[in-house]
Coordinates of C-alpha atoms and ligand atoms in Angstrom, one line a residue:
M1 CA 351.8 -81.3 95.2
K2 CA 350.1 -78.1 96.4
I3 CA 349.0 -75.6 93.7
T4 CA 349.4 -72.0 94.7
G5 CA 347.8 -70.5 91.6
I6 CA 347.0 -70.8 88.0
E7 CA 347.7 -68.4 85.2
L8 CA 345.5 -68.3 82.1
R9 CA 347.5 -66.7 79.3
R10 CA 346.2 -65.9 75.8
I11 CA 348.7 -65.7 72.9
A12 CA 348.2 -64.8 69.3
M13 CA 350.3 -66.8 66.8
P14 CA 350.0 -65.9 63.1
L15 CA 350.1 -68.9 60.9
R16 CA 352.7 -68.9 58.1
S17 CA 349.9 -69.7 55.6
P18 CA 346.1 -69.9 55.9
F19 CA 344.9 -73.4 56.8
R20 CA 341.6 -74.3 55.1
T21 CA 339.4 -77.2 56.1
S22 CA 335.8 -78.2 55.2
F23 CA 334.7 -76.2 58.3
G24 CA 336.6 -73.0 57.9
V25 CA 339.9 -71.1 57.4
E26 CA 342.5 -70.6 60.2
T27 CA 344.9 -67.7 59.6
A28 CA 346.1 -67.3 63.2
R29 CA 346.1 -69.4 66.3
D30 CA 344.4 -67.8 69.4
V31 CA 345.9 -70.1 72.0
L32 CA 345.0 -70.4 75.7
L33 CA 347.9 -71.6 77.8
V34 CA 347.5 -72.8 81.4
R35 CA 350.4 -72.3 83.8
V36 CA 350.2 -74.2 87.1
V37 CA 352.4 -72.7 89.9
T38 CA 353.5 -74.8 92.9
P39 CA 356.2 -74.3 95.5
E40 CA 358.3 -77.0 93.7
G41 CA 358.0 -75.2 90.3
E42 CA 355.6 -74.7 87.4
G43 CA 353.9 -76.7 84.7
W44 CA 352.3 -75.8 81.3
G45 CA 349.3 -77.0 79.4
E46 CA 348.1 -75.8 75.9
C47 CA 344.3 -75.7 75.2
V48 CA 343.7 -76.7 71.6
A49 CA 340.3 -75.1 71.3
M50 CA 339.9 -72.9 68.3
S51 CA 338.5 -69.3 68.3
E52 CA 335.1 -70.5 67.0
P53 CA 333.2 -73.7 67.7
R54 CA 333.4 -75.2 64.2
Y55 CA 335.6 -78.2 64.7
C56 CA 333.8 -79.1 67.8
S57 CA 331.6 -77.3 70.4
E58 CA 334.5 -75.9 72.3
Y59 CA 336.1 -72.4 71.6
V60 CA 338.8 -70.5 73.4
D61 CA 336.7 -67.9 75.3
G62 CA 334.4 -70.8 76.4
A63 CA 337.4 -72.8 77.6
A64 CA 338.8 -69.8 79.6
D65 CA 335.4 -69.3 81.1
V66 CA 334.8 -72.9 82.2
L67 CA 338.4 -73.0 83.6
R68 CA 338.1 -69.9 85.7
R69 CA 334.5 -70.5 86.8
F70 CA 334.4 -74.3 87.5
L71 CA 337.5 -76.4 86.7
V72 CA 340.2 -74.4 88.5
P73 CA 338.0 -74.0 91.7
A74 CA 337.4 -77.7 91.7
L75 CA 341.1 -78.7 91.8
P76 CA 342.0 -80.9 94.7
A77 CA 344.1 -79.4 97.5
V78 CA 346.9 -81.9 96.7
A79 CA 346.9 -82.5 93.0
D80 CA 348.3 -85.2 90.7
A81 CA 347.0 -85.8 87.2
H82 CA 344.7 -88.7 88.3
A83 CA 343.2 -86.6 91.2
V84 CA 342.7 -83.8 88.7
R85 CA 340.9 -86.1 86.3
R86 CA 338.6 -87.4 89.0
A87 CA 337.9 -83.9 90.3
L88 CA 336.9 -82.6 86.9
R89 CA 334.7 -85.6 86.0
P90 CA 331.4 -84.1 87.4
F91 CA 331.6 -81.3 84.8
K92 CA 330.2 -82.4 81.5
G93 CA 332.2 -82.0 78.3
H94 CA 334.8 -79.2 78.0
R95 CA 337.5 -81.8 77.3
M96 CA 340.0 -79.4 75.7
A97 CA 339.8 -77.1 78.8
K98 CA 340.2 -80.2 81.1
A99 CA 343.1 -81.5 79.0
A100 CA 345.0 -78.2 79.3
L101 CA 344.6 -78.2 83.1
E102 CA 345.5 -81.9 83.5
T103 CA 348.6 -81.5 81.3
A104 CA 349.8 -78.5 83.3
V105 CA 349.5 -80.4 86.6
L106 CA 351.2 -83.4 85.1
D107 CA 354.0 -81.3 83.7
A108 CA 354.5 -79.6 87.1
R109 CA 354.7 -83.1 88.8
L110 CA 357.0 -84.6 86.2
R111 CA 359.3 -81.6 86.2
A112 CA 359.6 -81.8 90.0
S113 CA 360.4 -85.5 89.9
G114 CA 362.7 -85.3 86.8
Q115 CA 360.6 -87.7 84.6
S116 CA 359.7 -87.0 81.0
F117 CA 356.2 -87.2 79.6
G118 CA 357.4 -89.9 77.2
T119 CA 358.8 -92.1 80.0
Y120 CA 355.7 -91.5 82.1
L121 CA 353.3 -92.4 79.3
G122 CA 355.3 -95.5 78.2
A123 CA 357.1 -94.2 75.1
E124 CA 359.1 -96.9 73.3
R125 CA 360.8 -94.7 70.7
D126 CA 363.1 -91.8 70.8
R127 CA 361.9 -90.2 67.6
V128 CA 358.6 -90.4 65.7
P129 CA 357.9 -90.4 61.9
C130 CA 356.0 -87.2 60.8
G131 CA 353.2 -86.6 58.4
V132 CA 351.8 -83.2 57.2
S133 CA 348.2 -82.1 56.9
V134 CA 347.6 -80.1 53.7
G135 CA 344.6 -77.7 53.6
I136 CA 342.1 -77.2 50.8
M137 CA 343.6 -75.0 48.1
D138 CA 342.2 -72.8 45.3
S139 CA 343.6 -75.0 42.6
V140 CA 345.2 -78.3 41.9
P141 CA 348.5 -76.8 40.7
E142 CA 348.8 -74.8 43.9
L143 CA 348.2 -78.1 45.9
L144 CA 350.8 -80.0 43.9
D145 CA 353.4 -77.2 44.6
T146 CA 352.6 -77.3 48.3
V147 CA 352.8 -81.0 48.6
A148 CA 356.1 -81.0 46.6
G149 CA 357.5 -78.6 49.1
F150 CA 356.6 -80.9 52.0
V151 CA 357.8 -84.0 50.3
D152 CA 361.2 -82.3 49.7
E153 CA 361.3 -81.4 53.4
G154 CA 361.1 -85.1 54.2
Y155 CA 357.6 -85.6 55.5
V156 CA 356.9 -89.3 55.3
R157 CA 353.1 -89.1 54.9
V158 CA 350.7 -86.6 53.4
K159 CA 347.1 -85.9 54.5
L160 CA 344.8 -84.0 52.1
K161 CA 341.8 -82.1 53.5
I162 CA 338.8 -82.9 51.4
E163 CA 335.2 -81.7 51.0
P164 CA 332.5 -82.2 48.4
G165 CA 333.9 -80.6 45.2
W166 CA 337.5 -81.1 46.4
D167 CA 338.1 -84.8 46.6
L168 CA 338.7 -87.1 43.6
A169 CA 340.5 -84.6 41.5
P170 CA 343.1 -83.4 44.0
V171 CA 343.7 -87.0 45.2
R172 CA 344.2 -88.3 41.7
A173 CA 346.5 -85.4 40.8
V174 CA 348.7 -86.0 43.9
R175 CA 348.9 -89.8 43.2
E176 CA 349.8 -89.2 39.6
R177 CA 352.5 -86.7 40.4
F178 CA 354.1 -88.4 43.5
G179 CA 353.5 -92.1 42.7
D180 CA 352.1 -95.0 44.6
E181 CA 354.9 -95.1 47.2
L182 CA 353.7 -91.8 48.8
L183 CA 351.8 -92.6 52.0
L184 CA 348.6 -90.6 51.4
Q185 CA 345.4 -90.2 53.4
V186 CA 342.4 -87.8 53.4
D187 CA 340.4 -86.0 56.0
A188 CA 336.8 -84.8 55.5
N189 CA 336.1 -83.3 58.9
A190 CA 332.5 -84.6 58.7
A191 CA 331.7 -83.0 55.4
Y192 CA 329.9 -85.9 53.8
T193 CA 326.7 -87.9 54.3
L194 CA 326.0 -91.6 53.6
A195 CA 324.4 -90.5 50.4
D196 CA 327.9 -89.7 49.2
A197 CA 329.0 -93.4 49.7
R198 CA 329.4 -94.1 46.0
R199 CA 331.6 -91.1 45.4
L200 CA 333.7 -91.9 48.4
A201 CA 334.1 -95.5 47.2
E202 CA 335.8 -94.0 44.1
L203 CA 338.7 -93.0 46.4
D204 CA 339.4 -96.7 46.8
A205 CA 341.2 -96.6 43.5
F206 CA 344.0 -94.4 45.0
G207 CA 345.4 -96.8 47.6
L208 CA 344.9 -94.4 50.5
L209 CA 346.0 -95.3 54.0
L210 CA 342.6 -94.2 55.4
I211 CA 339.8 -91.8 55.1
E212 CA 339.3 -89.7 58.2
Q213 CA 336.0 -88.6 59.7
P214 CA 333.9 -88.7 56.5
L215 CA 330.5 -88.4 58.2
A216 CA 329.0 -86.5 61.2
D217 CA 330.7 -86.6 64.5
D218 CA 327.8 -88.1 66.3
D219 CA 327.0 -90.9 63.8
L220 CA 328.9 -94.1 64.5
V221 CA 326.1 -96.2 63.0
Q222 CA 326.4 -94.6 59.6
H223 CA 330.1 -94.7 59.7
A224 CA 329.8 -98.5 60.2
A225 CA 327.4 -98.7 57.2
L226 CA 329.9 -96.6 55.1
A227 CA 332.9 -98.7 56.2
K228 CA 331.2 -101.8 54.7
R229 CA 331.0 -100.0 51.3
L230 CA 334.6 -98.8 51.2
R231 CA 337.9 -100.7 50.8
T232 CA 339.7 -97.6 52.2
P233 CA 339.9 -98.0 56.0
V234 CA 337.7 -95.6 57.9
C235 CA 339.5 -93.6 60.7
L236 CA 337.6 -91.5 63.3
D237 CA 338.7 -88.2 64.8
E238 CA 335.8 -85.9 65.9
S239 CA 333.6 -88.9 66.8
I240 CA 336.0 -90.2 69.5
E241 CA 335.9 -88.2 72.7
S242 CA 336.7 -91.0 75.1
A243 CA 337.8 -94.6 75.5
R244 CA 334.1 -95.5 75.7
D245 CA 333.5 -93.9 72.3
A246 CA 336.5 -95.8 70.9
A247 CA 335.2 -99.1 72.2
A248 CA 331.8 -98.4 70.7
A249 CA 333.3 -97.5 67.3
I250 CA 335.4 -100.7 67.2
T251 CA 332.5 -102.9 68.3
L252 CA 330.2 -101.4 65.7
G253 CA 332.8 -101.6 62.9
A254 CA 332.7 -97.8 62.5
A255 CA 336.4 -97.4 62.5
S256 CA 339.4 -99.6 61.8
V257 CA 341.9 -96.8 62.6
I258 CA 341.7 -94.1 65.3
N259 CA 343.2 -90.6 65.5
I260 CA 344.1 -89.7 69.0
K261 CA 344.4 -86.1 70.1
P262 CA 344.9 -85.6 73.9
G263 CA 342.9 -82.3 73.8
R264 CA 339.9 -83.8 72.0
V265 CA 339.6 -86.6 74.6
G266 CA 340.2 -84.7 77.8
G267 CA 343.9 -85.2 78.4
C268 CA 346.9 -87.6 78.1
L269 CA 345.5 -90.1 80.6
E270 CA 342.4 -90.7 78.5
A271 CA 344.5 -90.6 75.4
K272 CA 346.7 -93.4 76.9
A273 CA 343.5 -95.4 77.8
I274 CA 342.3 -95.2 74.1
H275 CA 345.8 -96.2 73.0
D276 CA 345.7 -99.3 75.3
L277 CA 342.2 -100.2 74.2
C278 CA 343.1 -100.0 70.5
V279 CA 346.3 -102.1 71.1
A280 CA 344.2 -104.7 72.8
H281 CA 341.9 -104.8 69.8
G282 CA 344.7 -104.7 67.1
V283 CA 343.4 -101.3 65.9
P284 CA 346.3 -98.9 64.8
V285 CA 346.3 -95.4 66.1
W286 CA 348.1 -92.2 65.1
C287 CA 348.5 -88.8 66.7
G288 CA 346.5 -85.9 65.3
G289 CA 347.3 -82.2 65.6
M290 CA 345.5 -79.0 66.3
L291 CA 348.1 -76.5 65.0
E292 CA 349.8 -76.6 68.4
T293 CA 352.7 -74.5 69.6
G294 CA 355.9 -76.2 70.9
L295 CA 354.2 -76.9 74.2
G296 CA 351.3 -78.9 72.9
R297 CA 353.5 -80.5 70.3
A298 CA 355.9 -81.8 73.0
A299 CA 353.0 -83.7 74.6
N300 CA 351.8 -85.0 71.2
V301 CA 355.3 -86.2 70.2
A302 CA 355.7 -88.0 73.6
L303 CA 352.4 -89.7 73.1
A304 CA 353.1 -90.6 69.5
A305 CA 356.2 -92.6 70.7
L306 CA 353.9 -95.3 72.3
P307 CA 353.9 -98.6 70.6
G308 CA 350.3 -98.6 69.3
F309 CA 351.0 -95.4 67.2
R310 CA 351.7 -97.4 64.1
L311 CA 351.0 -94.7 61.5
P312 CA 352.8 -91.3 61.1
G313 CA 351.0 -88.5 62.9
D314 CA 350.1 -84.8 62.1
T315 CA 353.1 -83.9 64.3
S316 CA 354.8 -81.6 61.9
A317 CA 357.8 -79.4 62.6
S318 CA 357.3 -75.9 64.2
G319 CA 358.2 -74.3 60.9
R320 CA 355.2 -75.8 59.1
Y321 CA 353.0 -73.5 61.3
F322 CA 354.8 -70.6 62.7
A323 CA 357.7 -68.3 61.7
T324 CA 358.7 -68.2 65.4
D325 CA 357.5 -70.9 67.9
I326 CA 357.2 -70.0 71.6
T327 CA 359.6 -72.9 72.5
E328 CA 362.8 -74.0 70.8
P329 CA 361.5 -75.1 67.4
F330 CA 360.7 -78.8 66.7
E331 CA 362.7 -79.6 63.6
L332 CA 362.3 -82.4 61.1
A333 CA 365.3 -84.7 60.8
D334 CA 365.0 -87.5 58.2
G335 CA 361.2 -87.1 58.4
H336 CA 361.2 -87.5 62.2
L337 CA 360.9 -85.4 65.3
D338 CA 362.9 -86.2 68.4
V339 CA 360.9 -87.1 71.5
P340 CA 361.9 -84.6 74.2
T341 CA 363.9 -86.3 77.0
G342 CA 363.9 -83.4 79.6
A343 CA 361.7 -83.5 82.7
G344 CA 358.0 -82.9 82.1
L345 CA 357.2 -81.7 78.6
G346 CA 360.9 -81.2 78.1
V347 CA 360.6 -77.8 76.4
D348 CA 360.2 -74.4 77.9
P349 CA 358.5 -71.3 76.6
L350 CA 361.1 -68.7 75.6
P351 CA 360.2 -65.7 77.9
E352 CA 360.8 -62.9 75.3
V353 CA 358.8 -64.7 72.6
L354 CA 356.0 -65.5 75.0
D355 CA 355.8 -62.0 76.2
R356 CA 355.7 -60.6 72.6
V357 CA 352.8 -62.8 71.6
T358 CA 350.8 -62.5 74.8
T359 CA 347.5 -60.7 74.5
A360 CA 346.0 -61.3 78.0
R361 CA 347.0 -62.7 81.3
E362 CA 344.9 -63.7 84.3
W363 CA 346.1 -64.9 87.7
I364 CA 343.8 -67.2 89.8
R365 CA 345.1 -67.6 93.3
L366 CA 344.2 -70.9 95.1
Ligands
NPG1 O1 349.2 -80.2 61.7 O2 348.4 -79.7 63.6 C1 348.3 -79.9 62.4 C2 346.9 -79.8 61.8 C3 346.4 -81.2 61.6 O3 344.6 -81.3 60.0 C4 345.0 -81.1 61.1 N1 344.1 -80.8 62.1 O4 340.8 -81.9 61.7 O5 342.6 -82.9 62.4 C5 342.0 -81.9 62.0 C6 342.7 -80.6 61.8 C7 342.2 -79.4 62.5 C8 342.8 -78.2 62.1 C9 341.3 -79.4 63.4 C10 342.4 -77.0 62.7 C11 340.9 -78.2 64.0 C12 341.5 -77.0 63.6

């Protein structure tokens, strides 16, 4: 498939409510979309980098820069997703930018051949169970009201963001209010050190599914040491940027569960490789989220339908994030989202909505 050009499009998507984590507050998503144009049609990819490099080293302006300066010019003349992945490999890092480009090429290919992302990746389900990620709040009563709203909507699992000073009390309060049946997990986004092991072990009393990324991104050894001191399973997110990282984490005993985000690991192909590795080792995986629009969500939901995704993901409905999504909204039905069945991502940006939220466009002719 020959690519005639690439559009880099920036959109501004206000969030319905601020989302606070241990590393910052998001009030709007500044999203970079990649549109690949070919004679047979187009394809879309969403870059999940945030405006500032706080979750990881990538950020939106940096992603746009590396795409226009290095990644797009390196595209092979005839591109499929595997060829794109090989062509981008010499450039270090920038996995979120690479993922957006790989996804756009894959989408164009699959749309042209009539195959869905789910079928291509090996999805075995037509709908996926959905969890919801709940940010840090100003007070426990506010948190309880927020969680109650999501439970009423039908979310089958709740994840609480935690940080030192916002951990045991909110978890205890949610357990007391919603009972032991609620599937509950926590996410620290690397906010603790091994010196906090004793406090983190107190979370064992609450029957959590897992604790996600308690320690620094680049410290598998200390995660392995912490895992020995907790009954709660340790799950890694930021630490896992590749299948090789996942293999190291499993070998070291640093993680017994892995969160897979295609953007964080450089694309759907690497995400699938991590999935396959984890299945081979009996390690359950689940699909994370980066506050994506409908385009990124479509790819996540397709991935989450693979057999190794044994835990509900952060694949919430469009309405959890945005008043108006740029695609037809993903809607929760009985706690699940349907896996799109149309060709490629199976969802299209709605032109009027997309134009309304667009803040910049750039065309790169190839
Ligand atoms: O529902 O998409 C979602 C958000 C899920 O908590 C979520 N994402 O660390 O996993 C994370 C976190 C995140 C949010 C990361 C914002 C980066 C920015």
